[in-house]
PDB file of C-alpha atoms in Angstrom:
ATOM      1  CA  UNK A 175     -16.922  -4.737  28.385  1.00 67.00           C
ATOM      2  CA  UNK A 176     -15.116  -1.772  26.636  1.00 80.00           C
ATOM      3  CA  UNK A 177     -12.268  -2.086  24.391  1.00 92.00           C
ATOM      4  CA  UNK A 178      -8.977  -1.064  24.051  1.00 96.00           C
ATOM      5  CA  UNK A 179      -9.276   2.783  24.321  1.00 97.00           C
ATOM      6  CA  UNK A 180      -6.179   4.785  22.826  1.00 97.00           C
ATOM      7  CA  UNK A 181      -5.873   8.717  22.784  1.00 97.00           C
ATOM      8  CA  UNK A 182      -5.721  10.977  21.363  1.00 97.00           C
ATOM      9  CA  UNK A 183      -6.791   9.680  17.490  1.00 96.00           C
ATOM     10  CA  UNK A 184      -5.005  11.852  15.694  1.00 96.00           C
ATOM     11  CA  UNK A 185      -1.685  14.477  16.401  1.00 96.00           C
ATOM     12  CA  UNK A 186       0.278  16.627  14.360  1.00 97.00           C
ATOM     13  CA  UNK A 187       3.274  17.352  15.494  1.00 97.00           C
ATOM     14  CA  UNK A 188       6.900  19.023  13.964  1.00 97.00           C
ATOM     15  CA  UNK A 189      10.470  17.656  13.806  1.00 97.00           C
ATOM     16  CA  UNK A 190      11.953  18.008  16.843  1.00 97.00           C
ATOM     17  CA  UNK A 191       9.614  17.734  19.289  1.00 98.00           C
ATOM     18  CA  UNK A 192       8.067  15.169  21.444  1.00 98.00           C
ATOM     19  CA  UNK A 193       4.779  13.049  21.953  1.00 98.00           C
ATOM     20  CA  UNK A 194       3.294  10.902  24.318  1.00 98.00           C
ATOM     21  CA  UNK A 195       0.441   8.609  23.499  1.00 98.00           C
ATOM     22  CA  UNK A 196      -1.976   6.729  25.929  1.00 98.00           C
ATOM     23  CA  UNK A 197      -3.506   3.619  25.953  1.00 98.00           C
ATOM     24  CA  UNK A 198      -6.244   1.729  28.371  1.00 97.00           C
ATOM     25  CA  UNK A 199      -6.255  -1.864  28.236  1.00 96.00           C
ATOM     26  CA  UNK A 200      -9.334  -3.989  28.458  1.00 94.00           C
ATOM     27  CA  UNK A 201     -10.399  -4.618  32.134  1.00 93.00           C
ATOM     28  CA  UNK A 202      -8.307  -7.075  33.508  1.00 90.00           C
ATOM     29  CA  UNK A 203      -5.944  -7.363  30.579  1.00 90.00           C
ATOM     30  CA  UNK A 204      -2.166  -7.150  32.310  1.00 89.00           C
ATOM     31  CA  UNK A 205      -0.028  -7.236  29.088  1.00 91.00           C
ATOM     32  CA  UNK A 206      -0.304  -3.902  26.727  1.00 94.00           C
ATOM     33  CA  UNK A 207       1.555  -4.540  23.714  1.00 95.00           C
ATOM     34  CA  UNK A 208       2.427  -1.378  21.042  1.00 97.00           C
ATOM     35  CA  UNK A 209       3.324  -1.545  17.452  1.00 96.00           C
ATOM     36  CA  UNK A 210       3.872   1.109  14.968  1.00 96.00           C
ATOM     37  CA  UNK A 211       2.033   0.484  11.259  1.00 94.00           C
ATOM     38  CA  UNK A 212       3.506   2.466   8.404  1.00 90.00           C
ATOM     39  CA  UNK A 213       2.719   1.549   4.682  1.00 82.00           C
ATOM     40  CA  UNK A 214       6.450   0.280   4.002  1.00 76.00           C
ATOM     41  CA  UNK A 215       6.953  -1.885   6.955  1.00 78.00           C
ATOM     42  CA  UNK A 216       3.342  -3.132   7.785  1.00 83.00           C
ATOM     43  CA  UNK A 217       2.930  -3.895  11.598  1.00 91.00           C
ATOM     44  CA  UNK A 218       6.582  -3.540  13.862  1.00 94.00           C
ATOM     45  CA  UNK A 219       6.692  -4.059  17.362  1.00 94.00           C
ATOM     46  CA  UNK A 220       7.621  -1.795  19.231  1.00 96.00           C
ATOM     47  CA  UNK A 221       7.564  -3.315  23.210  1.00 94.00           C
ATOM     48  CA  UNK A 222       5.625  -5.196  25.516  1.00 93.00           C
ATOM     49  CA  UNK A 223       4.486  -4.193  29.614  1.00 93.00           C
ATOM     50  CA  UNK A 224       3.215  -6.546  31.948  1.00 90.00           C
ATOM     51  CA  UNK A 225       2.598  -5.698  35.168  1.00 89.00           C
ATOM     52  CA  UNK A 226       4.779  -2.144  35.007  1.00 92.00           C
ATOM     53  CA  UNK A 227       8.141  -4.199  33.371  1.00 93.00           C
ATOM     54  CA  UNK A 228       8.981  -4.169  30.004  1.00 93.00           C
ATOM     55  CA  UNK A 229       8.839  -7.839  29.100  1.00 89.00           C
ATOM     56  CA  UNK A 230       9.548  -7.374  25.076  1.00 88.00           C
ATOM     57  CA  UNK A 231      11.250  -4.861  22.965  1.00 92.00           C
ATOM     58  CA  UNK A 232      11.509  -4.964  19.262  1.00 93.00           C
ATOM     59  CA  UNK A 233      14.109  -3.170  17.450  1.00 92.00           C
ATOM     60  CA  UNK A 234      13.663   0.530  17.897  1.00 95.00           C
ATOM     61  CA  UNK A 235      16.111   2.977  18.589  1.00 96.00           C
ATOM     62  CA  UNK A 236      16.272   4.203  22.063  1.00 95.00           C
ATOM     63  CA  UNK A 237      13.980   7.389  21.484  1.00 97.00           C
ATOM     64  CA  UNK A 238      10.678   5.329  21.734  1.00 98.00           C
ATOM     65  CA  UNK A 239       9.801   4.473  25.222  1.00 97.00           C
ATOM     66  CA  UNK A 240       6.997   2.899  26.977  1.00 97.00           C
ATOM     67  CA  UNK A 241       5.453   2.812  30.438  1.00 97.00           C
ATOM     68  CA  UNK A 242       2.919   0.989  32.482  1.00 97.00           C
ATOM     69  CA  UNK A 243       0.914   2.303  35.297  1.00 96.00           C
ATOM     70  CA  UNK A 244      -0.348  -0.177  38.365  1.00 95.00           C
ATOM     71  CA  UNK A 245      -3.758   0.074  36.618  1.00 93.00           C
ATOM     72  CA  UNK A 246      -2.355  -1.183  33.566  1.00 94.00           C
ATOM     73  CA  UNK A 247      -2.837   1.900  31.506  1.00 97.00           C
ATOM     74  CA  UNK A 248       0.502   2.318  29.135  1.00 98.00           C
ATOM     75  CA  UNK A 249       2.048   5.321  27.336  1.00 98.00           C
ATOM     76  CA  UNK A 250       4.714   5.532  24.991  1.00 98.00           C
ATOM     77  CA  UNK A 251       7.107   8.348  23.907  1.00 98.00           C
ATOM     78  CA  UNK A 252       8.949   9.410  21.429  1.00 97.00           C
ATOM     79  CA  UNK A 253      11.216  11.863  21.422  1.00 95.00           C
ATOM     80  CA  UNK A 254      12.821  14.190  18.582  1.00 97.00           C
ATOM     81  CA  UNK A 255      10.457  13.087  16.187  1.00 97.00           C
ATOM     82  CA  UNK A 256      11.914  12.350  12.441  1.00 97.00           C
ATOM     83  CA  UNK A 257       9.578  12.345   9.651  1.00 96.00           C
ATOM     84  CA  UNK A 258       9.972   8.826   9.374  1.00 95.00           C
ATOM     85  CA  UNK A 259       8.048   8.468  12.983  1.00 96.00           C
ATOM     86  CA  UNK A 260       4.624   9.308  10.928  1.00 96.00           C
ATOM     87  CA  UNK A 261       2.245   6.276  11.432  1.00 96.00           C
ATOM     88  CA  UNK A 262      -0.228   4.691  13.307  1.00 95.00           C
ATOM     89  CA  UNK A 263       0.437   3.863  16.478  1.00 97.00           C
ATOM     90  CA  UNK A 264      -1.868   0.381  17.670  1.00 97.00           C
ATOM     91  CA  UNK A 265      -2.187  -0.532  21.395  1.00 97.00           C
ATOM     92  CA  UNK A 266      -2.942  -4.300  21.701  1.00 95.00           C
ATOM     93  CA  UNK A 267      -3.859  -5.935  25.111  1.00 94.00           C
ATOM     94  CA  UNK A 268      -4.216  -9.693  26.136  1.00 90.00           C
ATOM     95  CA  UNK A 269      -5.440 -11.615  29.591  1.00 81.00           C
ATOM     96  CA  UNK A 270      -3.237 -14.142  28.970  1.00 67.00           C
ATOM     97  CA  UNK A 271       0.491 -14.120  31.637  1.00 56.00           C
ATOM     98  CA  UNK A 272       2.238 -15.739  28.425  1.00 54.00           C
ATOM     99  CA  UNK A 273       1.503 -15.245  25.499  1.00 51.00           C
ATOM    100  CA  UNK A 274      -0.373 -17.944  22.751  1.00 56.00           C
ATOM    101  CA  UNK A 275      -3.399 -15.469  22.859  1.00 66.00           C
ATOM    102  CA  UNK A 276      -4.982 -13.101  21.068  1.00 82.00           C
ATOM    103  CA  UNK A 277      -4.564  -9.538  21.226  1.00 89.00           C
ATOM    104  CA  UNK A 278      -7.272  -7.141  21.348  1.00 92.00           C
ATOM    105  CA  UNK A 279      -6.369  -4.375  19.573  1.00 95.00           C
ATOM    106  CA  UNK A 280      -7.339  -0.572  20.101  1.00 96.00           C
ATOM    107  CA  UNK A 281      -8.417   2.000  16.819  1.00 95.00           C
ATOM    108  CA  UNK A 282      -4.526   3.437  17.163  1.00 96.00           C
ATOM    109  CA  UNK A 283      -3.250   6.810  17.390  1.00 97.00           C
ATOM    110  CA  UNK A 284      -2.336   8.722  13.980  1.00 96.00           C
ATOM    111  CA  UNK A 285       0.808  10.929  14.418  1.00 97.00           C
ATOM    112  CA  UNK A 286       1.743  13.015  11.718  1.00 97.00           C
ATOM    113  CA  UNK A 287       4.978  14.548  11.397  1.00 97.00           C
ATOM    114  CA  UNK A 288       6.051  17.841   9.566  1.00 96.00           C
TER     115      UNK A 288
ATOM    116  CA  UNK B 231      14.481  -9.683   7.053  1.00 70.00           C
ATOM    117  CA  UNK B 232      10.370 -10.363   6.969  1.00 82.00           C
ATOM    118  CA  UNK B 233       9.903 -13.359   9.100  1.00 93.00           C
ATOM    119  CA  UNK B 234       6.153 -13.357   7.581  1.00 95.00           C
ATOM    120  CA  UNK B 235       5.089 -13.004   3.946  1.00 94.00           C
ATOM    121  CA  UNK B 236       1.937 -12.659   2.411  1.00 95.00           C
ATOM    122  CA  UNK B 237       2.865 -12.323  -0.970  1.00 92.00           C
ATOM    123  CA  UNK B 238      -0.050 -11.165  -2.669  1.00 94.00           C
ATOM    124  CA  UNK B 239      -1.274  -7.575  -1.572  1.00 94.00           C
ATOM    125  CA  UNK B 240      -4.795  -8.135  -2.906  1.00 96.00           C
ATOM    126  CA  UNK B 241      -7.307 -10.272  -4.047  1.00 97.00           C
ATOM    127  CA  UNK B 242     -10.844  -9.851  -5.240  1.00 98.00           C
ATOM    128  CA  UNK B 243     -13.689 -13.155  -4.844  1.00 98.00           C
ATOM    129  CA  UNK B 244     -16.944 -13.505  -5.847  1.00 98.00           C
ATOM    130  CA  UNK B 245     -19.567 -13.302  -3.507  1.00 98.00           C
ATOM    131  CA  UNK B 246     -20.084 -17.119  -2.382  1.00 97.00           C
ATOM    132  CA  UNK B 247     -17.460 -18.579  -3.403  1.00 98.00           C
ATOM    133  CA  UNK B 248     -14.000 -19.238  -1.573  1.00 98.00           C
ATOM    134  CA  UNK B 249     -11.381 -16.957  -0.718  1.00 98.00           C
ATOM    135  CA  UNK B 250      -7.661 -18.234   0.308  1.00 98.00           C
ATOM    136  CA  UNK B 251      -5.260 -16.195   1.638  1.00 98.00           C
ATOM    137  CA  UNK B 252      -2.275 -17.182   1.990  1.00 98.00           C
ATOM    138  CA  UNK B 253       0.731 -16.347   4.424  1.00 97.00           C
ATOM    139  CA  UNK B 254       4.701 -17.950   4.634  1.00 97.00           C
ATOM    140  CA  UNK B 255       7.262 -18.165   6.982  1.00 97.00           C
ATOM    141  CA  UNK B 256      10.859 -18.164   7.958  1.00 96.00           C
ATOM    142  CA  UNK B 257      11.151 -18.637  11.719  1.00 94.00           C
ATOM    143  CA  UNK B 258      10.654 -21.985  12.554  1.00 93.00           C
ATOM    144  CA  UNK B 259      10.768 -20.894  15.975  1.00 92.00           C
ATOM    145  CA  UNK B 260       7.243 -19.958  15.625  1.00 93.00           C
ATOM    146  CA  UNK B 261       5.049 -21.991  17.404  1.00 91.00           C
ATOM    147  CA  UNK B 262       1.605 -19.885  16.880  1.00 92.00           C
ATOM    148  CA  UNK B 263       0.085 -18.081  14.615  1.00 94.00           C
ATOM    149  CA  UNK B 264      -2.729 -15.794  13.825  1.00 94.00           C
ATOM    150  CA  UNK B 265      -5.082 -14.380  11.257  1.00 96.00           C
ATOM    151  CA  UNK B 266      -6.299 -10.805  11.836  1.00 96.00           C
ATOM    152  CA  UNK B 267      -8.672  -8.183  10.064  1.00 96.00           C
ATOM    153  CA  UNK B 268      -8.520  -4.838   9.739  1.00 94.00           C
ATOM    154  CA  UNK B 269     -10.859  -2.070   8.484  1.00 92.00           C
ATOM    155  CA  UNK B 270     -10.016   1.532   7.555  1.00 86.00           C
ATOM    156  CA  UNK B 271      -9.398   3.595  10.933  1.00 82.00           C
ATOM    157  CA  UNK B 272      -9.690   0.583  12.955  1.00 88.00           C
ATOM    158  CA  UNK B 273      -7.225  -1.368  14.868  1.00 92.00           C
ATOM    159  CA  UNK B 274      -6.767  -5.145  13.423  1.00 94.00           C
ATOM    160  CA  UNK B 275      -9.661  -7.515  14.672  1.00 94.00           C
ATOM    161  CA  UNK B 276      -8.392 -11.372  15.715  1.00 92.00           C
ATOM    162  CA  UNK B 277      -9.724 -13.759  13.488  1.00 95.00           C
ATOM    163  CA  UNK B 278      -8.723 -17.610  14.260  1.00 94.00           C
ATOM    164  CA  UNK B 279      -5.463 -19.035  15.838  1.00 92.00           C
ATOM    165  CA  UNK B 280      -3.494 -21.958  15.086  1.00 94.00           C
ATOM    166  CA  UNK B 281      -1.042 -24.081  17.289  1.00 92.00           C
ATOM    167  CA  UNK B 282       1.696 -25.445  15.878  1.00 93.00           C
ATOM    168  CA  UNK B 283       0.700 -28.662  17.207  1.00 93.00           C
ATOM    169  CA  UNK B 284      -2.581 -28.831  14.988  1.00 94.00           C
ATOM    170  CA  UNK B 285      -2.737 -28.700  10.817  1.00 95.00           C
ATOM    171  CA  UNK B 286      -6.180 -27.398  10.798  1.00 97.00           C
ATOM    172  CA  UNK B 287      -8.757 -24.973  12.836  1.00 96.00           C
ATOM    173  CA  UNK B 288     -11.837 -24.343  12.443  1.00 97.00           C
ATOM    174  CA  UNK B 289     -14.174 -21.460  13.717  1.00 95.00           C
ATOM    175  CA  UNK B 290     -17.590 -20.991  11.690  1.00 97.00           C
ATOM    176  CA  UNK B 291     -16.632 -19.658   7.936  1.00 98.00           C
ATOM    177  CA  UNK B 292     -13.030 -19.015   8.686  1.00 98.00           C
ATOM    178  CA  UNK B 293     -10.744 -22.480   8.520  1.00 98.00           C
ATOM    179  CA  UNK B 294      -6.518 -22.454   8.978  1.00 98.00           C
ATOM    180  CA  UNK B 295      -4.342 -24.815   7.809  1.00 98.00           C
ATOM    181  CA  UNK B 296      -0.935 -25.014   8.994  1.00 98.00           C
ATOM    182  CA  UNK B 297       1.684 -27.289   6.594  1.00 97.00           C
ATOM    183  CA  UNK B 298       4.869 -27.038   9.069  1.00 96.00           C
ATOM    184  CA  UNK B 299       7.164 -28.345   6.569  1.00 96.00           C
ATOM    185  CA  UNK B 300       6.580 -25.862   4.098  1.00 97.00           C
ATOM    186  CA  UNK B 301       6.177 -23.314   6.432  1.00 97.00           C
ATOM    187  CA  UNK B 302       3.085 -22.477   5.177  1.00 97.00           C
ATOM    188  CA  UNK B 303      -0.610 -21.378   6.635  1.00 97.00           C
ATOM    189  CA  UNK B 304      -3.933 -20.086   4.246  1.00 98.00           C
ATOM    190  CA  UNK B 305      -7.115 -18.921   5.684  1.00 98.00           C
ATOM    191  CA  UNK B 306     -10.115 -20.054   3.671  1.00 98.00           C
ATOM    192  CA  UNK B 307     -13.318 -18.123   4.207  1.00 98.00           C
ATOM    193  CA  UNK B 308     -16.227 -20.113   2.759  1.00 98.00           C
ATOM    194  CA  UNK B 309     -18.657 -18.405   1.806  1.00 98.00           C
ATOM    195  CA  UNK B 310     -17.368 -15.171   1.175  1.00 98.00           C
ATOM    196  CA  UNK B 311     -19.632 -11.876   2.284  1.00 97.00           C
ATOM    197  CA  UNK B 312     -19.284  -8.321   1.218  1.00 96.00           C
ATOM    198  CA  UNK B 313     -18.484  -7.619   5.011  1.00 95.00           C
ATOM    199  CA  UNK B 314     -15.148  -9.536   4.478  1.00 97.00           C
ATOM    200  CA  UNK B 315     -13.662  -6.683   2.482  1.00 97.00           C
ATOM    201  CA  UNK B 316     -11.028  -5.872   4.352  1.00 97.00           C
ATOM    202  CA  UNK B 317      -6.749  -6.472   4.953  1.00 96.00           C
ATOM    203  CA  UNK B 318      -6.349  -9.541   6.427  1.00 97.00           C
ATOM    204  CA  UNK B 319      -2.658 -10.057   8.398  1.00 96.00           C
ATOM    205  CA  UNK B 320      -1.154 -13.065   9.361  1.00 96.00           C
ATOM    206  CA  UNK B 321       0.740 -13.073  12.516  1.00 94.00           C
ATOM    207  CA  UNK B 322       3.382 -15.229  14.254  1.00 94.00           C
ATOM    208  CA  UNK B 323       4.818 -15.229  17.678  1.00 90.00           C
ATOM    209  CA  UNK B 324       7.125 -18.399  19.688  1.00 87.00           C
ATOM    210  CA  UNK B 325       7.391 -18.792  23.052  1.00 77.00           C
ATOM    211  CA  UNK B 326       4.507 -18.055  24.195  1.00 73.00           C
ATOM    212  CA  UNK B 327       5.332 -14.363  24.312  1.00 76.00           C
ATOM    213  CA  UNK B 328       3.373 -11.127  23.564  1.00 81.00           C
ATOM    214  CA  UNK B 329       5.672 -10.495  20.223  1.00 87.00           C
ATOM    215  CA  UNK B 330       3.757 -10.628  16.794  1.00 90.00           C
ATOM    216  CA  UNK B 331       5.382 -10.705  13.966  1.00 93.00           C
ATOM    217  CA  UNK B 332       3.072  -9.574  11.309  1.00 94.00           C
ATOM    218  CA  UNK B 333       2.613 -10.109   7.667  1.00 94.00           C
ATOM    219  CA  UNK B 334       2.364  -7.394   4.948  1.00 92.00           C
ATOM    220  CA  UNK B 335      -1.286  -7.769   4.772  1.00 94.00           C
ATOM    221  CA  UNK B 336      -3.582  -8.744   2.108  1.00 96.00           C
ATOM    222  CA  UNK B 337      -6.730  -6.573   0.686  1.00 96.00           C
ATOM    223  CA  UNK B 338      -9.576  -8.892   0.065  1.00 98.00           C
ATOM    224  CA  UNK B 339     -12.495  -7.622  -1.981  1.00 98.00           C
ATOM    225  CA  UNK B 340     -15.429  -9.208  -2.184  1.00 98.00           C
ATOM    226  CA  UNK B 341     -17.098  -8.696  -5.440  1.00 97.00           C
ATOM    227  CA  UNK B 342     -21.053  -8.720  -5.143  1.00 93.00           C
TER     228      UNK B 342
END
């Protein structure tokens, strides 16, 4: 079974502008999870989709966004990207409706902002 | 306000013998709680799990203990291999939603 796939790897982008990243879940996983890794704050989370709601969000201002398709495939946004927004970017799914499980997590998405 | 501590950032072990990592927390909310590994350019790998309900799990060379009152879990990995060089994060979540709340990580190299 493949794992949780998440593209691109690696962006560059500039203050200012805006970037959408992509995950695919494992098949049959309904709950994509994102969280943002920087070396100062460790792992944050971001929000949680299951079945196309948003079921969780963590404390993030309003310029990071999120989306799930009926396949279960998720994006997120962010838009006017600070410097601060440089970081890696981990996709997690699970199979589990609630929680208590384990989250398979995908290689993550490096942004880099100049 | 980290919910999750691990408050040493590394640790080195002999080959062989034991390495215990250790994790603390706040919330005592929490009701589960997880031990992941990550590599370099990899996403974090799940480890072993631990209800709040149980004091100790067990799963091959990897062994949690939970101490509730102390608010308090450690990962023991008996006996330690070169391939456990890695940053191991503990992880808590209540509920029984999706939320993690990780720890700060902890480098563990394995010395052969």
């Amino acid at each position: 079974k493949a794992g949780v796939t998440q593209t691109p790897r690696y962006l560059i982008k500039t203050r200012g502008q805006q970037v959408t990243l992509s995950c695919s879940p494992i098949s049959g996983h309904r709950s994509v999870s994102w969280y943002q890794q920087t070396p100062g704050q460790g792992l944050q989370f971001l929000f949680e989709y299951f079945s196309e709601t948003q079921r969780n969000k963590g404390n993030f201002p309003g310029r990071f966004s999120g989306r799930q398709f009926s396949n279960s495939r998720s994006e997120m946004n962010v838009s006017t990207l600070e410097l601060g927004d440089s970081a890696l970017y981990l996709c997690a799914s699970s199979l589990l409706q609630r929680g208590a499980g384990e989250q398979f997590f995908g290689p993550g998405t490096r942004l880099t902002v100049l | 306000d980290q919910q999750v501590k691990q408050n040493s950032p590394s640790l080195s072990v002999q080959e062989g013998r034991i390495s215990i990592l250790n994790c603390d927390y706040t919330n005592s909310m929490f009701d589960y709680f997880l031990w992941y590994k990550k590599y370099p350019a990899e996403g974090p790998t799940f480890l072993i799990s631990i209800s709040s309900i149980k004091d100790k799990n067990e799963d091959g060379r990897f062994t949690v203990f939970l101490n509730k009152s102390a608010k308090h879990l450690s990962l023991h990995i008996v006996p330690s291999q070169p391939g456990d060089s890695a940053v191991y994060f503990c992880a808590a979540n209540s509920g029984g939603n999706e939320k993690l709340t990780f720890g700060t990580g902890t480098r563990l190299t394995i010395i052969p």
